[in-house]
Short mmCIF file of C-alpha atoms in Angstrom, two decimals:
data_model
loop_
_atom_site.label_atom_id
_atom_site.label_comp_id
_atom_site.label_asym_id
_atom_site.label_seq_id
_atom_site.Cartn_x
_atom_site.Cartn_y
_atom_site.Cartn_z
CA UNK V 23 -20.95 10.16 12.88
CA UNK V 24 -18.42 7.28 13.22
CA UNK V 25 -15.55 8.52 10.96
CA UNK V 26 -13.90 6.38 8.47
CA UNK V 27 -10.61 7.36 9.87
CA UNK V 28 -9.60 9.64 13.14
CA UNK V 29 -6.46 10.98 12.02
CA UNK V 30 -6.23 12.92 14.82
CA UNK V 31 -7.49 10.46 17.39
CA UNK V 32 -4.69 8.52 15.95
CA UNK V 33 -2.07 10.93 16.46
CA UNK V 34 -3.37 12.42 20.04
CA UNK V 35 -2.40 8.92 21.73
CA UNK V 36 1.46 9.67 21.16
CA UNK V 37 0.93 13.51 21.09
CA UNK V 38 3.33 14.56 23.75
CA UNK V 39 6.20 11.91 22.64
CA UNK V 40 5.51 13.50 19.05
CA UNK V 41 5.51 16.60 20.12
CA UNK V 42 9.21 16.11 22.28
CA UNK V 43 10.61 14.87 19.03
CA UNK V 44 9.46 17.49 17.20
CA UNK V 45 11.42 19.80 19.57
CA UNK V 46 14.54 17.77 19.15
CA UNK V 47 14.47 18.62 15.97
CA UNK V 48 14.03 21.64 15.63
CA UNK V 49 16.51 22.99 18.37
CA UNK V 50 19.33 20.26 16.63
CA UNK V 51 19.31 22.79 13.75
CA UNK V 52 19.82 19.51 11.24
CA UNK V 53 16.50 18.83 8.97
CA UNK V 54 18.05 16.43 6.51
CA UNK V 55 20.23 13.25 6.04
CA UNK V 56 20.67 13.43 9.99
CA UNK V 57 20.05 10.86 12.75
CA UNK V 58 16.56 10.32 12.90
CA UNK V 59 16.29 9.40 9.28
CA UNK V 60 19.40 6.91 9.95
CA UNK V 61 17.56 5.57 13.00
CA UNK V 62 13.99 4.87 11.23
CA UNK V 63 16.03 3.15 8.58
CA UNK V 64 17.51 0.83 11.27
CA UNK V 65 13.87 0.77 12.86
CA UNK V 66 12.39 -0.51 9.53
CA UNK V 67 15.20 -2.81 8.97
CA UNK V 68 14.37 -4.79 12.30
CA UNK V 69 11.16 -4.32 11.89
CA UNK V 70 11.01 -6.08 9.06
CA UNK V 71 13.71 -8.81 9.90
CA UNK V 72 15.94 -8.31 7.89
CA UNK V 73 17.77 -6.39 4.77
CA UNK V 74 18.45 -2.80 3.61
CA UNK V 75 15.99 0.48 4.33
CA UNK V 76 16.54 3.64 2.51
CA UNK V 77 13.87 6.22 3.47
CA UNK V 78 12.43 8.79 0.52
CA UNK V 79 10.17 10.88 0.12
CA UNK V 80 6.49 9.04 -0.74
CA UNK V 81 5.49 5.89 -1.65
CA UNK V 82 5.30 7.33 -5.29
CA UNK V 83 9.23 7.87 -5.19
CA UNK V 84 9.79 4.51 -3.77
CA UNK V 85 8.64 2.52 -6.48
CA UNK V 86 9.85 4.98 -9.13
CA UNK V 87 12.94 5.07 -7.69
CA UNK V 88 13.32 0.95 -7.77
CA UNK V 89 12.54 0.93 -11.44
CA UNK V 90 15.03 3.74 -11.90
CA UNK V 91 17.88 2.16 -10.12
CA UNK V 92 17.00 -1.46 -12.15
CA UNK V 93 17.67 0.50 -15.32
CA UNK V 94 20.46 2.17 -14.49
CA UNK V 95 21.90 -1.28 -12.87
CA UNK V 96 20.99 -2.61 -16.78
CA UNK V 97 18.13 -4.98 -15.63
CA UNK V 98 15.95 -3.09 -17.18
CA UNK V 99 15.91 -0.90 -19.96
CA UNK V 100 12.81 1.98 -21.59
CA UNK V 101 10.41 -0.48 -23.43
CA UNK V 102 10.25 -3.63 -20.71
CA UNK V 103 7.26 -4.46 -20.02
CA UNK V 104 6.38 -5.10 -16.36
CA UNK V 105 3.15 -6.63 -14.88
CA UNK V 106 0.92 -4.71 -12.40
CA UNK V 107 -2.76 -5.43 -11.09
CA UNK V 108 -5.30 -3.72 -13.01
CA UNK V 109 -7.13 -2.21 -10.54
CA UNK V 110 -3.95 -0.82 -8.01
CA UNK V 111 -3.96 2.83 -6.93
CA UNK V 112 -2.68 4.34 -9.89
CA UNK V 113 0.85 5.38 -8.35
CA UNK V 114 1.89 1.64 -9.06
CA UNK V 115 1.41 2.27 -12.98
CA UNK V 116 2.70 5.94 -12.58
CA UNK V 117 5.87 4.69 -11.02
CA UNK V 118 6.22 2.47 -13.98
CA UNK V 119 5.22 4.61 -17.26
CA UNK V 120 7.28 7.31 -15.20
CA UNK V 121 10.54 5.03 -16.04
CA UNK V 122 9.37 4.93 -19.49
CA UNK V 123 8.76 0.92 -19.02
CA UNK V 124 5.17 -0.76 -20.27
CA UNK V 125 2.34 -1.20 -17.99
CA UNK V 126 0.77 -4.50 -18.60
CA UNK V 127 -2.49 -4.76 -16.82
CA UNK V 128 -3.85 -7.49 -15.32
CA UNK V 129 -7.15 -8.46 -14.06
CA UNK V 130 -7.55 -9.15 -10.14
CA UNK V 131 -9.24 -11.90 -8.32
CA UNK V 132 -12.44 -11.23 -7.32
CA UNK V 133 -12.31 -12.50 -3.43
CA UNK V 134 -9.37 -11.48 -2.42
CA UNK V 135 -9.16 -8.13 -4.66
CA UNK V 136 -5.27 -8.57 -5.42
CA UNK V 137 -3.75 -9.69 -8.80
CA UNK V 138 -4.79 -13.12 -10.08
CA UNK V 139 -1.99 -14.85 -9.83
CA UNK V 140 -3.39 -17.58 -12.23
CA UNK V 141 -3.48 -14.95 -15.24
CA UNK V 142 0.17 -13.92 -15.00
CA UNK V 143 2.25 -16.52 -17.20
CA UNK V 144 -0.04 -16.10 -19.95
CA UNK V 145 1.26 -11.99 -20.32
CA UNK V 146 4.37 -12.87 -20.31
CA UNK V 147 6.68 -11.84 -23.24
CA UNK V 148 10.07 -11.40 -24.38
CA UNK V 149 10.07 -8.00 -23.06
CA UNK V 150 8.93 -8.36 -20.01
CA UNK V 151 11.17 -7.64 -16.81
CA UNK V 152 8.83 -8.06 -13.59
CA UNK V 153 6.20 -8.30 -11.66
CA UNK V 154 4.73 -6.21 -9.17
CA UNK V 155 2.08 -7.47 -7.28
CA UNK V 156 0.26 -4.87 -5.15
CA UNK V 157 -0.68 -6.17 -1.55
CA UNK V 158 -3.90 -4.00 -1.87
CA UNK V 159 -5.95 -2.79 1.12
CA UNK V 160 -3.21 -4.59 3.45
CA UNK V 161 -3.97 -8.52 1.92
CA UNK V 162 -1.21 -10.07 1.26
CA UNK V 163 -0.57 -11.13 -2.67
CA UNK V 164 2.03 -14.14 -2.35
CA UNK V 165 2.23 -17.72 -3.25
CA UNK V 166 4.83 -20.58 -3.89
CA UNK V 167 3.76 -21.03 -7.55
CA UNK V 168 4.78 -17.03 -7.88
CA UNK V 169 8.35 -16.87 -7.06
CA UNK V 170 8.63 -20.58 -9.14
CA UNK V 171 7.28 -18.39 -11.91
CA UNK V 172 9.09 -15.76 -11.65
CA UNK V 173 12.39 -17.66 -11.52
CA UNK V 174 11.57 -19.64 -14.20
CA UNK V 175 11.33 -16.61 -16.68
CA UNK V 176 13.87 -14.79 -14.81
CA UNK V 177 11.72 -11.62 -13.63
CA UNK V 178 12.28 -9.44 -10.43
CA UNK V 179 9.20 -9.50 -8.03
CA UNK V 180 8.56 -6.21 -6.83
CA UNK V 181 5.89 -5.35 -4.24
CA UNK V 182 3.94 -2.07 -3.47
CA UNK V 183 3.97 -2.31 -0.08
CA UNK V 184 2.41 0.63 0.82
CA UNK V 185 -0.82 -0.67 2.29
CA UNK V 186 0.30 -3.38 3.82
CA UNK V 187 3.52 -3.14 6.35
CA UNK V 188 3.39 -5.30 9.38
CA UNK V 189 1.42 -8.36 6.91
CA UNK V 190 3.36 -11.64 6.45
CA UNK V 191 3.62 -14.69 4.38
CA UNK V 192 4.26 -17.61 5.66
CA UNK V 193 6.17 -16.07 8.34
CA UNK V 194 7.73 -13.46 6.42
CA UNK V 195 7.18 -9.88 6.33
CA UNK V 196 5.80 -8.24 3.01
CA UNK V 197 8.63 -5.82 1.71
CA UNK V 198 10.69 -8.67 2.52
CA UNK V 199 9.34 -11.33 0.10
CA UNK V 200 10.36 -10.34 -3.67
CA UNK V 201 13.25 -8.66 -4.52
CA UNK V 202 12.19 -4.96 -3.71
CA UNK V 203 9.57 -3.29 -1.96
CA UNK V 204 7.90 0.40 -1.89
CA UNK V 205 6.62 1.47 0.97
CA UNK V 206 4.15 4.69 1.86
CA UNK V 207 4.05 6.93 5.31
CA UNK V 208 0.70 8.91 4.05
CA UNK V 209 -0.89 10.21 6.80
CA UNK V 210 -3.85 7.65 6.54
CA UNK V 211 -1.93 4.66 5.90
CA UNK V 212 -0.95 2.10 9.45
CA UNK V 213 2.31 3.69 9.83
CA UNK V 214 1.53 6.97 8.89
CA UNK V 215 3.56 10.23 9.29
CA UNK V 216 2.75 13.73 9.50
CA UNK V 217 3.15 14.69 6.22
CA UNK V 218 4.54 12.45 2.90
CA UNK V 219 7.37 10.35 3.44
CA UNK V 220 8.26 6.58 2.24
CA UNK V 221 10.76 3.71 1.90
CA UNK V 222 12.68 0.99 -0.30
CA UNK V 223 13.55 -2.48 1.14
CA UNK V 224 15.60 -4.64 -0.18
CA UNK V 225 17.60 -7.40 0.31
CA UNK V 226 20.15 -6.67 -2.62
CA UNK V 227 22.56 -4.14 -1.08
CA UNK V 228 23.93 -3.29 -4.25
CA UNK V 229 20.08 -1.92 -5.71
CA UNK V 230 20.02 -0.37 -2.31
CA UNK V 231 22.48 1.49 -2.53
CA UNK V 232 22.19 3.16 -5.89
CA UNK V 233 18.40 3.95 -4.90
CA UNK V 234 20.12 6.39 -2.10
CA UNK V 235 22.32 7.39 -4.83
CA UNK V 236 19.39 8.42 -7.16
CA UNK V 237 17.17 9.91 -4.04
CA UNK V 238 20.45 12.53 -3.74
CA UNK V 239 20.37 14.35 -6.55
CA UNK V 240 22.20 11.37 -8.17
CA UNK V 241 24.96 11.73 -5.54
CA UNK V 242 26.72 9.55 -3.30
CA UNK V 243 29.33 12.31 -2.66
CA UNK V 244 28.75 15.81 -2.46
CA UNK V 245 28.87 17.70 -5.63
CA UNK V 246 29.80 14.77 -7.67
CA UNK V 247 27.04 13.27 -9.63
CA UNK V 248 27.23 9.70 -10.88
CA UNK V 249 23.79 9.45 -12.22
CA UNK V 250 21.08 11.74 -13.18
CA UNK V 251 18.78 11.23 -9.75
CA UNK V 252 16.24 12.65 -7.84
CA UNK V 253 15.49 15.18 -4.77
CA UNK V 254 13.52 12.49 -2.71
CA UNK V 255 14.79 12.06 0.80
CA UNK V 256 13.02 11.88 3.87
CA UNK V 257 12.82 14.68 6.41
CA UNK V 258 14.18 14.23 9.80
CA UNK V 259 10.77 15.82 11.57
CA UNK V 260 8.33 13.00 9.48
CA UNK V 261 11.62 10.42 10.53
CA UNK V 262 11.46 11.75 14.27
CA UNK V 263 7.36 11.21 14.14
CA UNK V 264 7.54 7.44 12.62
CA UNK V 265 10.38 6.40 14.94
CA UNK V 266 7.48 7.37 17.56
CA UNK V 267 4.73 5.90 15.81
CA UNK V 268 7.27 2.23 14.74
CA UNK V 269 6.96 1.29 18.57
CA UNK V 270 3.17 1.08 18.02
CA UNK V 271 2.31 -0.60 15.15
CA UNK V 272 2.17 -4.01 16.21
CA UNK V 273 -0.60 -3.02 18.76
CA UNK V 274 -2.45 -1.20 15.98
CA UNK V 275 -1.89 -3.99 13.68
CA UNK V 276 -3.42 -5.82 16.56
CA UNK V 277 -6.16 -3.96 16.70
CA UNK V 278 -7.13 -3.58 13.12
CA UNK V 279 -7.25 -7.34 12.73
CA UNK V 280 -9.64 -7.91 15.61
CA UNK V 281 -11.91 -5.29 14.17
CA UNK V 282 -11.66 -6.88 10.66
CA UNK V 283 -12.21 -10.50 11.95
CA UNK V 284 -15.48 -8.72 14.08
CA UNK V 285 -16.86 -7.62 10.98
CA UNK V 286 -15.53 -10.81 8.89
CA UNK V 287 -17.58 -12.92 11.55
CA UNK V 288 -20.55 -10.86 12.34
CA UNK V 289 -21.86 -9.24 9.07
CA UNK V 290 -24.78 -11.62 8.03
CA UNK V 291 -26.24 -9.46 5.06
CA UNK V 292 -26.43 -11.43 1.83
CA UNK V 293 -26.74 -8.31 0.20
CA UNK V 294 -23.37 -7.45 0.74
CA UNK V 295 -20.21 -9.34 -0.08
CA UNK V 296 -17.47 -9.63 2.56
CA UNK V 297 -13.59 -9.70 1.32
CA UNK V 298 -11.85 -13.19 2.15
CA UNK V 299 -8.42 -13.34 3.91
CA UNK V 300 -5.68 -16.20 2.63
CA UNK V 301 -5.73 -18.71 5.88
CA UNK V 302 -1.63 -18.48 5.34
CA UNK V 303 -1.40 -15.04 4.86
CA UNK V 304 -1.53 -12.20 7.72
CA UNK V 305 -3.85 -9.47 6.73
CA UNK V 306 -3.19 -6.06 8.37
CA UNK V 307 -6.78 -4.57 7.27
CA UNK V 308 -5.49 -1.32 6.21
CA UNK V 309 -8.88 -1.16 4.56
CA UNK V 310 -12.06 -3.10 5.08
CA UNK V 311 -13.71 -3.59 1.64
CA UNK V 312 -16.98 -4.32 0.78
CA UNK V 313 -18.56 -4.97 -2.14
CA UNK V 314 -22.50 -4.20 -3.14
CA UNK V 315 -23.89 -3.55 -6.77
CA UNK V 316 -26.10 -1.28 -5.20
CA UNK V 317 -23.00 0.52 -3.95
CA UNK V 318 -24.59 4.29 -3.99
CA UNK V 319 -27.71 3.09 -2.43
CA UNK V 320 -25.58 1.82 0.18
CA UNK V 321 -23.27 3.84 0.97
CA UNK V 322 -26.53 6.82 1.29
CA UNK V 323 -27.63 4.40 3.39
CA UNK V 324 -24.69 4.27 5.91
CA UNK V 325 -24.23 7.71 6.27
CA UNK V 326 -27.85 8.56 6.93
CA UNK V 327 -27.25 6.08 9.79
CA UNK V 328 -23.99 8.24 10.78
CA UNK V 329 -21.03 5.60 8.99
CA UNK V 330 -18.68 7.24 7.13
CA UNK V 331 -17.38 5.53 4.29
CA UNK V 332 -15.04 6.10 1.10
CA UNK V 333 -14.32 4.40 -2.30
CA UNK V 334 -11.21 2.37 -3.23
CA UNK V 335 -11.36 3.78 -5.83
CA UNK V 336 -13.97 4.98 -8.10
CA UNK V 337 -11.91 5.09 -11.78
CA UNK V 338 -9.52 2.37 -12.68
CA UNK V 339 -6.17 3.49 -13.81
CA UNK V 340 -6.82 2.64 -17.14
CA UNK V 341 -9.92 4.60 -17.38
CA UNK V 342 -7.96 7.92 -16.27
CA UNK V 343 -7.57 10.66 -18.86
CA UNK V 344 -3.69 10.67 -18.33
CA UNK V 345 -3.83 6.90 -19.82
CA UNK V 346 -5.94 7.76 -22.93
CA UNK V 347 -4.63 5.28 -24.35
CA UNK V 348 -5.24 2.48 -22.52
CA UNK V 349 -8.72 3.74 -22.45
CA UNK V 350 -10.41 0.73 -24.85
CA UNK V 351 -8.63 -1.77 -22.71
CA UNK V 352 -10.66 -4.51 -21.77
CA UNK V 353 -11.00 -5.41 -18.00
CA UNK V 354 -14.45 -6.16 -17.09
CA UNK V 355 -13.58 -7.70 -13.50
CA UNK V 356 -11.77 -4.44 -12.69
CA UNK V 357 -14.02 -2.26 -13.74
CA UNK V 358 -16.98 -4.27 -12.19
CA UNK V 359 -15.28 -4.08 -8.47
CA UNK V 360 -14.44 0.01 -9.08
CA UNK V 361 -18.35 -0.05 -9.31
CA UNK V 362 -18.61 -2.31 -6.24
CA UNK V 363 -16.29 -1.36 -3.39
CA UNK V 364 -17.04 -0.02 -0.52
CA UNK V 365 -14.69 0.53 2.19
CA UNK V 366 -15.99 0.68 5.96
CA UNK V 367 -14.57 2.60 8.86
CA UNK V 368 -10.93 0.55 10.36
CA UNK V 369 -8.96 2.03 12.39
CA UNK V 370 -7.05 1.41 15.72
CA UNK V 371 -9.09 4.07 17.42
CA UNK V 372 -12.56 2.74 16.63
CA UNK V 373 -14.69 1.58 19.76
CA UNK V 374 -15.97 -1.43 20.34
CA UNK V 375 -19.55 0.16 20.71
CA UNK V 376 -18.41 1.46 16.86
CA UNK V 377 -17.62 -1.31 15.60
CA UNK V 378 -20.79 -3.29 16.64
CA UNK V 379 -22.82 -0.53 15.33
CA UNK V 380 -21.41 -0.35 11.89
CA UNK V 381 -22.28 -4.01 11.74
CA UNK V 382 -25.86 -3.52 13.07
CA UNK V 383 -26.66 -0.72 10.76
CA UNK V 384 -24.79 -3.00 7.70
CA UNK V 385 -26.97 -6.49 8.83
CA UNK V 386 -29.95 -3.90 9.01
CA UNK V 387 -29.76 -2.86 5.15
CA UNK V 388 -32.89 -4.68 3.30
CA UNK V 389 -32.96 -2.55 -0.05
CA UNK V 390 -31.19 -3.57 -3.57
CA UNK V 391 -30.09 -6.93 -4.40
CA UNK V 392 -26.07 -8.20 -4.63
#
């Protein structure tokens, strides 16, 4: 079976570097707020060329935690309404309702699977605060005409970054585009760590700054509360493993893209539609979706022929019982690619011989119709 993702395969290339850091921290007898945590913070920072790192717990706490610290900085307030793709992982809409701010859902493009960035002026309203575009399955969701937009209402652009860290713009990294960024450290994701952890960038030291406040309990000094925060702070063992696993990314990024411009180039099944990357945009292929309206049939298909594959994702956020009431929304586009996705084994681990075999089995598929 060709897996859709060899966590382990992944990990056993920096095992024994992982496993010295682990040691260091273990015999330092410090486990949080300590050096490692500082040092991936500095890591990220360069990394991403430029601005301010503070390192939480998830990717979940990252983007609740910008909201949070835009209320309490009064740019935002309960009751703003803020703009999120319709068809995001639904920790980008938890992160908002969590804040008690207003989801407003909007339908993505169908090539490139990220918001539509040509729906967005039209759901704008008094009330609304920002926009979060979601650079989905590591494509980047960025153009000129967005950041006019959003300066000409006078919105924050905020970017869930969490599939998509080493992908740039025009140059720039994403996380480093709008005016905050979440970022996640799941396991599975291209910089993942050994457990949960994840990040806020920002350029705006200020916002920075009361996010670490807020991930401390509220606390900037010990035992002295300004506001009413959070327990989400990074670990120095899951710091320790990504300052290991930071070194690498580039090659993996690497990697990945080769792989997704192998299958971009030699998947010649009209049965199945390919994604399409933005010829300004660098895509880091954190996930290689397909699409195929005979999805099931497909996907039986592949692993009868040993592929492993998984769904991003089967049940659209607004379709989940904990939004009941945003059940009788109407989003055919969204719901139509939940029912179409596919997404094939990527990974920096996967053979060549892998790779070429996933596409022979995939050109090889005759039944169902796109």
């Amino acid at each position: 079976m060709i897996k859709f993702l060899d966590l382990q395969k992944v990990n056993a290339q920096y095992a024994e570097e992982l496993k010295k850091v682990a040691a260091e921290v273990i015999d330092s007898g410090w486990y949080l707020l300590g050096d490692h945590v500082k040092q991936f913070e500095s890591g990220l920072v360069s990394f991403q060329e430029g601005g301010n790192a503070v390192a939480v717990a998830n990717g979940l706490d990252a983007l609740r935690l910008i909201f949070k610290a835009y209320i309490e900085l009064g740019v935002m307030k309960p009751g703003d309404e803020i703009i999120v793709p319709a068809n995001t992982y639904i920790a980008s809409i938890l992160a908002i309702t969590d804040n008690q701010l207003t989801p407003v859902l909007v339908e993505p493009d169908f090539d490139t699977y990220n918001l539509d960035l040509n729906l967005i002026e039209s759901k704008i309203t008094s009330k609304t605060k920002a926009i979060m575009v979601v650079h989905l399955y590591g494509s980047v969701c960025w153009n000129q005409e967005l950041e006019i937009l959003a300066g000409k209402h006078s919105l924050k652009l905020i970017e869930d970054n969490a599939q998509a860290i080493g992908a740039r713009w025009n140059g720039i990294r994403t996380g480093n585009l709008g005016d905050a960024a979440g970022f996640s450290f799941y396991p599975g994701k291209n910089l993942g760590a050994l457990g949960d952890s994840g990040a806020v960038t920002t350029k705006d030291a200020e916002l920075a700054k009361v996010v670490r406040t807020l991930a401390n309990y509220g606390s900037a000094q010990k035992y002295v509360n300004q506001y009413q925060g959070l327990n989400s702070r990074m670990d120095e063992m899951q710091a320790a493993f990504l300052n290991v696993k930071l070194r690498y990314l580039d090659q993996e990024t690497l990697q990945r893209q080769k792989i997704g411009a192998y299958y971009l180039e030699n998947i010649k099944n009209s049965r199945i539609i390919l994604p399409k990357a933005d010829v300004v945009a660098e895509h880091v292929w954190h996930l290689f979706v397909i699409r195929s309206n005979n999805r099931k049939e497909l996907q039986d298909y592949l692993s009868e022929n040993g592929v492993q594959t998984l769904i991003h994702y089967p049940t659209p956020p607004h379709l989940q019982e904990c939004y009941v009431d945003f059940n009788n929304f109407s989003l055919p586009i969204t719901e139509q690619m939940h029912n179409e996705v596919l997404s094939l084994p990527i990974s920096p681990v996967m053979s060549k011989k892998e790779v070429e075999k996933v596409v022979e089995i995939l050109n090889n598929y005759s039944s169902g119709t796109v």
